[in-house]
Short mmCIF file of N, CA, C and O in Angstrom, two decimals:
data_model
loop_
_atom_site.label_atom_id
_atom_site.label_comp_id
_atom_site.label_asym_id
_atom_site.label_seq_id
_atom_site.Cartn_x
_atom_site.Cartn_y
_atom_site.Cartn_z
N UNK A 11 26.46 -13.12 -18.09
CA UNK A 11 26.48 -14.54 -17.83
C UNK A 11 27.04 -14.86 -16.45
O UNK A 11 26.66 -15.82 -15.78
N UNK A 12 27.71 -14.24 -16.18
CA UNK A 12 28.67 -14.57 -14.62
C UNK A 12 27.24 -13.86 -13.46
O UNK A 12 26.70 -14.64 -12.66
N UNK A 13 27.04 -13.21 -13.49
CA UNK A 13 26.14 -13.16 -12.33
C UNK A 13 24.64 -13.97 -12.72
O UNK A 13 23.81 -13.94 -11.82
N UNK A 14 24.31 -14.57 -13.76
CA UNK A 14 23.53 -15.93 -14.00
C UNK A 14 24.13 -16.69 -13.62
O UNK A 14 23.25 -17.56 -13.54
N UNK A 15 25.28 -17.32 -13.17
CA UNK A 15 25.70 -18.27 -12.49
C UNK A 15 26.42 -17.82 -10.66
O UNK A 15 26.82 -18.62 -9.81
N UNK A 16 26.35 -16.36 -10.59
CA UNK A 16 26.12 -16.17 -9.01
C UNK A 16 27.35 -15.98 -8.85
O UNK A 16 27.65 -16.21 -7.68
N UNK A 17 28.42 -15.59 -9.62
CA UNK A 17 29.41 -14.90 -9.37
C UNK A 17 29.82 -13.21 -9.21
O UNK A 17 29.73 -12.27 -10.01
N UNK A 18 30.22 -13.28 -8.10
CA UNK A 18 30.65 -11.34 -7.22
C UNK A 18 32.30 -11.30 -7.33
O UNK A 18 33.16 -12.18 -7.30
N UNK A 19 32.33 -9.84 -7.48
CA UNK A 19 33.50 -9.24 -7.79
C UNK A 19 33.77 -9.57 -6.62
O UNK A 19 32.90 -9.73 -5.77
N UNK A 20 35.59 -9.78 -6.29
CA UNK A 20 36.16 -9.58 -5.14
C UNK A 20 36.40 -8.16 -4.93
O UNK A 20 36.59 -7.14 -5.59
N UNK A 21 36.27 -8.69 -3.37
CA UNK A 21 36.77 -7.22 -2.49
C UNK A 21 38.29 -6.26 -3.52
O UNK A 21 38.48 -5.28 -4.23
N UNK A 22 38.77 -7.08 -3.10
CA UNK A 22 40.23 -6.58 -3.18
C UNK A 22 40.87 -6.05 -4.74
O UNK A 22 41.82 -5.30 -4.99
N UNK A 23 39.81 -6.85 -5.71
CA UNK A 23 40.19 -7.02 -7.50
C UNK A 23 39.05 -7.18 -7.85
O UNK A 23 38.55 -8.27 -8.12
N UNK A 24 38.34 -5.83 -7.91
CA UNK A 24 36.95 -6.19 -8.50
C UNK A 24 36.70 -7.00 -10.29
O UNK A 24 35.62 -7.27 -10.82
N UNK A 25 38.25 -7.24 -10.90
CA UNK A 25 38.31 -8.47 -12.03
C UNK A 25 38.62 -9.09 -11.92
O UNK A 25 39.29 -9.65 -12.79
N UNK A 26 38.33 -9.71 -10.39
CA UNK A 26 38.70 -11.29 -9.98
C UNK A 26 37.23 -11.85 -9.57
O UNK A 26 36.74 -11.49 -8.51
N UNK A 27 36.61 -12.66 -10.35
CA UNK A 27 35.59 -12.79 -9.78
C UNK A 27 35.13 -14.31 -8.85
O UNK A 27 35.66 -15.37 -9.18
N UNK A 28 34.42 -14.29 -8.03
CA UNK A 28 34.32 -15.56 -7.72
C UNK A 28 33.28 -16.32 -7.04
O UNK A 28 32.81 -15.78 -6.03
N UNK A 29 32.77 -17.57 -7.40
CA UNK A 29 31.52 -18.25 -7.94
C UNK A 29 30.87 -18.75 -6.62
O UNK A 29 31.64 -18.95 -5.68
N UNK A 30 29.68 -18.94 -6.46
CA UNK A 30 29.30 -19.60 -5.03
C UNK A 30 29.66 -20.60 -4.19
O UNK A 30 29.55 -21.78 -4.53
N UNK A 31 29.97 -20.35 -3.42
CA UNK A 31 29.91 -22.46 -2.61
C UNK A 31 31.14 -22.39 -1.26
O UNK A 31 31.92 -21.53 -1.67
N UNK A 32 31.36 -22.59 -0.70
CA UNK A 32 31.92 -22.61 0.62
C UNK A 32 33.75 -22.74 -0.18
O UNK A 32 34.28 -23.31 -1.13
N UNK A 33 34.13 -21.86 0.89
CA UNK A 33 36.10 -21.64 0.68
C UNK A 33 36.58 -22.96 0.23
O UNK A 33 36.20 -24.01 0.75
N UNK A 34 37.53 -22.89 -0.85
CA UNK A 34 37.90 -23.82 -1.26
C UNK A 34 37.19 -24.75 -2.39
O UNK A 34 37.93 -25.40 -3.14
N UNK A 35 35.97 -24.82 -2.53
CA UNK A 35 35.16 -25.39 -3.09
C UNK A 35 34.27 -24.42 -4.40
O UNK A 35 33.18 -24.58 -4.94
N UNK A 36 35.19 -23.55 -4.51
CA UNK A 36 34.65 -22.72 -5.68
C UNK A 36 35.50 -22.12 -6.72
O UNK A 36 36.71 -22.14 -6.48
N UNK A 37 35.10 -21.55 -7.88
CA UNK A 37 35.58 -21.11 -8.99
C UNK A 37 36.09 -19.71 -8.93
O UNK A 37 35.16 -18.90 -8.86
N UNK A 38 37.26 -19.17 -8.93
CA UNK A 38 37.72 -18.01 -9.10
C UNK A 38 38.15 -17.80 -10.71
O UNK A 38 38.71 -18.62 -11.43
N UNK A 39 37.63 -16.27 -11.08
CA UNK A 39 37.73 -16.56 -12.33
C UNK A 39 37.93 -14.84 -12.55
O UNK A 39 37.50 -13.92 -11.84
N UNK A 40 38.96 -14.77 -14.14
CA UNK A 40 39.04 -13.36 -14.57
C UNK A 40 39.00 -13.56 -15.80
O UNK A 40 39.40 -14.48 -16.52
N UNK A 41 38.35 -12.38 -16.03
CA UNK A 41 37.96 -12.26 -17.91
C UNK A 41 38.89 -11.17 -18.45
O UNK A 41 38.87 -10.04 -17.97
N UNK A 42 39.73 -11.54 -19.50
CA UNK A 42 39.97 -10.19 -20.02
C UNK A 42 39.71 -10.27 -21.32
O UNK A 42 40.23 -11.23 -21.89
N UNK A 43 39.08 -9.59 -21.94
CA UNK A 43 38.18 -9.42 -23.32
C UNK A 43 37.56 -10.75 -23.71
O UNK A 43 36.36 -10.79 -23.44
N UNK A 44 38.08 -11.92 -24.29
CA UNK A 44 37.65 -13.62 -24.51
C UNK A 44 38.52 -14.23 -23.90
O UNK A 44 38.90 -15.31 -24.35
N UNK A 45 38.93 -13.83 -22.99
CA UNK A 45 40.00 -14.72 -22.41
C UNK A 45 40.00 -14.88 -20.51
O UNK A 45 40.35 -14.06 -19.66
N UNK A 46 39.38 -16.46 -20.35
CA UNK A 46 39.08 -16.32 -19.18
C UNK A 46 39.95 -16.80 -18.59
O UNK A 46 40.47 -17.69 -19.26
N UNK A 47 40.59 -16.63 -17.27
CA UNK A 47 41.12 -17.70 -16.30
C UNK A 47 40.58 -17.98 -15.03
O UNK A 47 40.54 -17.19 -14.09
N UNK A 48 40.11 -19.35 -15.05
CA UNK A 48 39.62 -20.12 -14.33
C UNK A 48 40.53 -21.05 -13.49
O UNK A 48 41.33 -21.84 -13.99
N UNK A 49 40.27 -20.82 -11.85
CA UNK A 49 40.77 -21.66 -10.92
C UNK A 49 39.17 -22.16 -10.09
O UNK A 49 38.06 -21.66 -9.91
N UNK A 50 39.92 -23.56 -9.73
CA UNK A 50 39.16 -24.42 -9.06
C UNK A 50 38.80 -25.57 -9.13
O UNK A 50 39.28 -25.93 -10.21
N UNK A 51 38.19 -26.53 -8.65
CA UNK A 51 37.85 -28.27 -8.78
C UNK A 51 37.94 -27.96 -10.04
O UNK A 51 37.69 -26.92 -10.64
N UNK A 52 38.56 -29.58 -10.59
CA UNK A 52 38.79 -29.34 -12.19
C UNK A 52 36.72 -30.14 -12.41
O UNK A 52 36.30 -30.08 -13.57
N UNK A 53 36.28 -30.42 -11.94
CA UNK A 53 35.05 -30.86 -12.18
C UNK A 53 33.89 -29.48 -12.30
O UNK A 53 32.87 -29.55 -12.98
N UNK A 54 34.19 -28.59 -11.73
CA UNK A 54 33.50 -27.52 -11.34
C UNK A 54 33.82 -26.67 -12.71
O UNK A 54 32.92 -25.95 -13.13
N UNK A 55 35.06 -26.73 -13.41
CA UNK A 55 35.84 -25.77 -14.11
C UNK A 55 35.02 -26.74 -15.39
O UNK A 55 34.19 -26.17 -16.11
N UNK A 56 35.27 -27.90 -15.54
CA UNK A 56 34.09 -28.48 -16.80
C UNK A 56 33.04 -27.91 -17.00
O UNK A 56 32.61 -27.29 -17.98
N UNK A 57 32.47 -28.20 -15.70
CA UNK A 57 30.91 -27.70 -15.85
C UNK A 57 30.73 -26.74 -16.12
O UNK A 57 29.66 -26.69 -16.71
N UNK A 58 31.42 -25.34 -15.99
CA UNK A 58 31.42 -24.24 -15.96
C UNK A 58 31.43 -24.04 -17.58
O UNK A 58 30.54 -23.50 -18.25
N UNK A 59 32.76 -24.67 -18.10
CA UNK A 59 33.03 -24.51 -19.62
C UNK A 59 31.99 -24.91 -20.50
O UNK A 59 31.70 -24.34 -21.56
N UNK A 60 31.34 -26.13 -19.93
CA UNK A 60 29.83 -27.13 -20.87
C UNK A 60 28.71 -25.89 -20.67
O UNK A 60 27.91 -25.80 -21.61
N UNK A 61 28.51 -24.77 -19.41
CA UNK A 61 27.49 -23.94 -19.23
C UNK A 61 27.80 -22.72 -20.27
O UNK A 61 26.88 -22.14 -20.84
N UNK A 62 29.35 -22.32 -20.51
CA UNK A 62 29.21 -21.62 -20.90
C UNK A 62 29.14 -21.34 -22.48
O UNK A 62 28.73 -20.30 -23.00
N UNK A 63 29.84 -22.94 -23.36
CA UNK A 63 29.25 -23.56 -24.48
C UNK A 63 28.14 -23.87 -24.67
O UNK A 63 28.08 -24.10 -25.88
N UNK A 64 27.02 -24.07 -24.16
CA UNK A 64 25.55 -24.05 -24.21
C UNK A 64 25.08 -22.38 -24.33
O UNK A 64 24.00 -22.31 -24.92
N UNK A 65 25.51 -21.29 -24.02
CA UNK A 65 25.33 -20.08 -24.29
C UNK A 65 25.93 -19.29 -25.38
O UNK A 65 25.36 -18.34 -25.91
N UNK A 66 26.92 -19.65 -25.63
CA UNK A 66 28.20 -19.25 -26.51
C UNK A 66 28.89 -20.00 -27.29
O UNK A 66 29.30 -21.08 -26.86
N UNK A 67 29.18 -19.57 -28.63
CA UNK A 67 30.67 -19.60 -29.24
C UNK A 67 31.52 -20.25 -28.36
O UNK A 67 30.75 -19.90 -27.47
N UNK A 68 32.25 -20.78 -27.85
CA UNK A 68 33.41 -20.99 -26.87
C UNK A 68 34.48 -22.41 -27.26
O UNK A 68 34.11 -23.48 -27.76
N UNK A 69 35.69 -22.07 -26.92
CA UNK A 69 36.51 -23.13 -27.09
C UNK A 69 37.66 -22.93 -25.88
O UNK A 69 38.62 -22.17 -26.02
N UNK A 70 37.39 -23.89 -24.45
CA UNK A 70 37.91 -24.12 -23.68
C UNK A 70 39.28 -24.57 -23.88
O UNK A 70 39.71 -25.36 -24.72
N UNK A 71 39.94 -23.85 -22.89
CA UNK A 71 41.82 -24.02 -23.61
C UNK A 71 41.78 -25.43 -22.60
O UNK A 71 40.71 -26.00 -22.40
N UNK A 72 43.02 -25.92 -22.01
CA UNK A 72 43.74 -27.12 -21.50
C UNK A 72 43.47 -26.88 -19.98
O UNK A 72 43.87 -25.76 -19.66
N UNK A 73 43.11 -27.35 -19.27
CA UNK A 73 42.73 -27.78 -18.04
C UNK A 73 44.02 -27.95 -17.35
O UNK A 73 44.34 -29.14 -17.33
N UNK A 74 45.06 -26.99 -16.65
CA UNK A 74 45.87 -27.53 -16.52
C UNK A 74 46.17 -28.40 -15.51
O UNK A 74 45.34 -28.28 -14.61
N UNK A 75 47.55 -29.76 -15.13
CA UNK A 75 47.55 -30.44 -14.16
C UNK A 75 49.05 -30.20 -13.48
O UNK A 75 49.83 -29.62 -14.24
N UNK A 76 49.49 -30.49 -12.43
CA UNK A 76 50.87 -30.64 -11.61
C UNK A 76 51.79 -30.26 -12.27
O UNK A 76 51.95 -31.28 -12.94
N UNK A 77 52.62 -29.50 -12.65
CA UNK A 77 53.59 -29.13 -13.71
C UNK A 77 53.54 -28.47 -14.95
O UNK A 77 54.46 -27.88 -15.52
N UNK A 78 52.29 -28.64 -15.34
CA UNK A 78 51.70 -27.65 -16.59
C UNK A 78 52.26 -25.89 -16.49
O UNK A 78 51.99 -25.03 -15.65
N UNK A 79 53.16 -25.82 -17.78
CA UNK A 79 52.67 -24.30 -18.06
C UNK A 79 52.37 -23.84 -18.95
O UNK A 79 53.04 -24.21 -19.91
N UNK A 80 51.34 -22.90 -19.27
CA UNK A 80 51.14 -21.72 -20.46
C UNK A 80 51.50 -20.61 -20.47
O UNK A 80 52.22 -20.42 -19.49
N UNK A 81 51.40 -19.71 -21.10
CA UNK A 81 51.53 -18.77 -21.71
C UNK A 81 50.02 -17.92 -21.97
O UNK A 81 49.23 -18.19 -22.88
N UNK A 82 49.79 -16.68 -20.81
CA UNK A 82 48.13 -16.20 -21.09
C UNK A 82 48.49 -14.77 -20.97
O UNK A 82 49.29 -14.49 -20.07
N UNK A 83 47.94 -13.59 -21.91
CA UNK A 83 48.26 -12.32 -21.20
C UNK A 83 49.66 -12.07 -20.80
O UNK A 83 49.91 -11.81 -19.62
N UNK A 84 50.84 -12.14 -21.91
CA UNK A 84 51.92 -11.69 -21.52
C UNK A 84 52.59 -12.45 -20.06
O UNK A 84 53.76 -12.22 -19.73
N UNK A 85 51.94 -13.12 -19.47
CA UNK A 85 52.16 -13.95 -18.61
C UNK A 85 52.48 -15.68 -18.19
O UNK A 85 51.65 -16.51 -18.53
N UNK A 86 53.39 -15.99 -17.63
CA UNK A 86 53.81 -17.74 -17.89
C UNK A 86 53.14 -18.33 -16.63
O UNK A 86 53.26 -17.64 -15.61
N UNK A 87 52.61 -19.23 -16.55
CA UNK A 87 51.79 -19.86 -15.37
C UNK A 87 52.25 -21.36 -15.32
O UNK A 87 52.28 -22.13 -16.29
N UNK A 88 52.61 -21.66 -13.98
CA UNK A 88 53.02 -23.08 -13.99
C UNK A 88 52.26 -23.88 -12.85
O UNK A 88 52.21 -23.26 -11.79
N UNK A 89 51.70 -25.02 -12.85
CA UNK A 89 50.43 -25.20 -11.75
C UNK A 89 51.70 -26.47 -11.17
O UNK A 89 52.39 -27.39 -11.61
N UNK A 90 51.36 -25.65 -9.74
CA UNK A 90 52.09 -26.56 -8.65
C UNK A 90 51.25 -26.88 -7.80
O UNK A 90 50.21 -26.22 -7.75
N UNK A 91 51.55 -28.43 -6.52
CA UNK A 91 50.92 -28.69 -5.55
C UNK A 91 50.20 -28.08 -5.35
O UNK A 91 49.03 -28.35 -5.60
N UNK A 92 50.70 -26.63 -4.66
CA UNK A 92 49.42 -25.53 -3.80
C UNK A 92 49.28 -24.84 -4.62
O UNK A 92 48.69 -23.97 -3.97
N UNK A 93 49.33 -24.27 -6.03
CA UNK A 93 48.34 -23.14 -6.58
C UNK A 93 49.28 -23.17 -7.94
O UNK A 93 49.31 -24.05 -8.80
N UNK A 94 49.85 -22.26 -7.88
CA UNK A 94 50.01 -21.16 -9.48
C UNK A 94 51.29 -20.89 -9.30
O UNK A 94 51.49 -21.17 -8.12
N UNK A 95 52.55 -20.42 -9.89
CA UNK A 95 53.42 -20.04 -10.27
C UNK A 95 53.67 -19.24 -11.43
O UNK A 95 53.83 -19.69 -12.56
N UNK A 96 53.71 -17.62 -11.01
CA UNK A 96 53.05 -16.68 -12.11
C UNK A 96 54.19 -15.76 -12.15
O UNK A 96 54.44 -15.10 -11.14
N UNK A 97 54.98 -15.63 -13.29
CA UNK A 97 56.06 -14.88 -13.76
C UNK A 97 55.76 -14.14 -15.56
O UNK A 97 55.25 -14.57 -16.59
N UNK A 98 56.39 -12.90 -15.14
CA UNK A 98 56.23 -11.75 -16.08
C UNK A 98 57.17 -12.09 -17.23
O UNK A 98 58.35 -12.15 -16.91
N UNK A 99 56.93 -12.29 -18.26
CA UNK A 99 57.97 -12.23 -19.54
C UNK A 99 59.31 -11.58 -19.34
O UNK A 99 59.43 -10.40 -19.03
N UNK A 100 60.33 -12.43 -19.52
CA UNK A 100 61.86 -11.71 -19.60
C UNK A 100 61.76 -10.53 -20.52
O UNK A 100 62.89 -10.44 -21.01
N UNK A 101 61.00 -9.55 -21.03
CA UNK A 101 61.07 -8.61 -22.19
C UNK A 101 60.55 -7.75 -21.24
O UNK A 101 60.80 -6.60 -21.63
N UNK A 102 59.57 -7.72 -19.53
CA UNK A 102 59.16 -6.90 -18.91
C UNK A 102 60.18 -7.16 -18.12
O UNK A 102 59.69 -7.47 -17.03
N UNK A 103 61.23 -7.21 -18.08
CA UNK A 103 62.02 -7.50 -16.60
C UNK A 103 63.28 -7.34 -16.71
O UNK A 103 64.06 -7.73 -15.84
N UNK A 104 63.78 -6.57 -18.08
CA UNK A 104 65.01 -5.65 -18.26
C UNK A 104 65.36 -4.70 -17.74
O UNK A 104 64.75 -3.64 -17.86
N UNK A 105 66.72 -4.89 -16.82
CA UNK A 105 67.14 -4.01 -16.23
C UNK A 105 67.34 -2.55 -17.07
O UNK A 105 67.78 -1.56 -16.49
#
């Protein structure tokens, strides 16, 4: 499904993948087994979710906004101004 919509592995993390359209203006995205994470225009990140519910089973988690955090992959994510705020579980980080 991802290269039906024209998404290439990155250079650097070939499980980072990311979607067509000029810097800034596109979808970066990683799958790990059913579990995707999606950055980018939150309009772009809809559309993406409505394309990929028209193909699939799917139930899109929370869109996050300015202060939002979850919990994905052993990992806590908090969405700030400029991007992401990404910290490892206190249970990986015992001295």
């Amino acid at each position: 499904m991802v290269q039906e919509r024209g998404f290439t592995q990155g250079a650097a993390d070939p499980m980072i993948l990311i979607g067509p359209g000029p810097k800034g203006k596109r979808l970066k995205m990683s799958i790990h087994v059913d579990d995707p994470w999606i950055t980018g225009p939150k309009e772009m990140i809809e559309d993406h979710f409505a394309w990929i519910q028209s193909k699939a089973h799917f139930r899109p988690g929370k869109i996050l906004e300015v202060g939002d955090e979850l919990k994905h992959l052993s990992r806590g994510y908090r969405k700030t101004p400029n991007g992401y705020c990404i910290r490892s579980y206190e249970k990986y980080c015992e001295d």
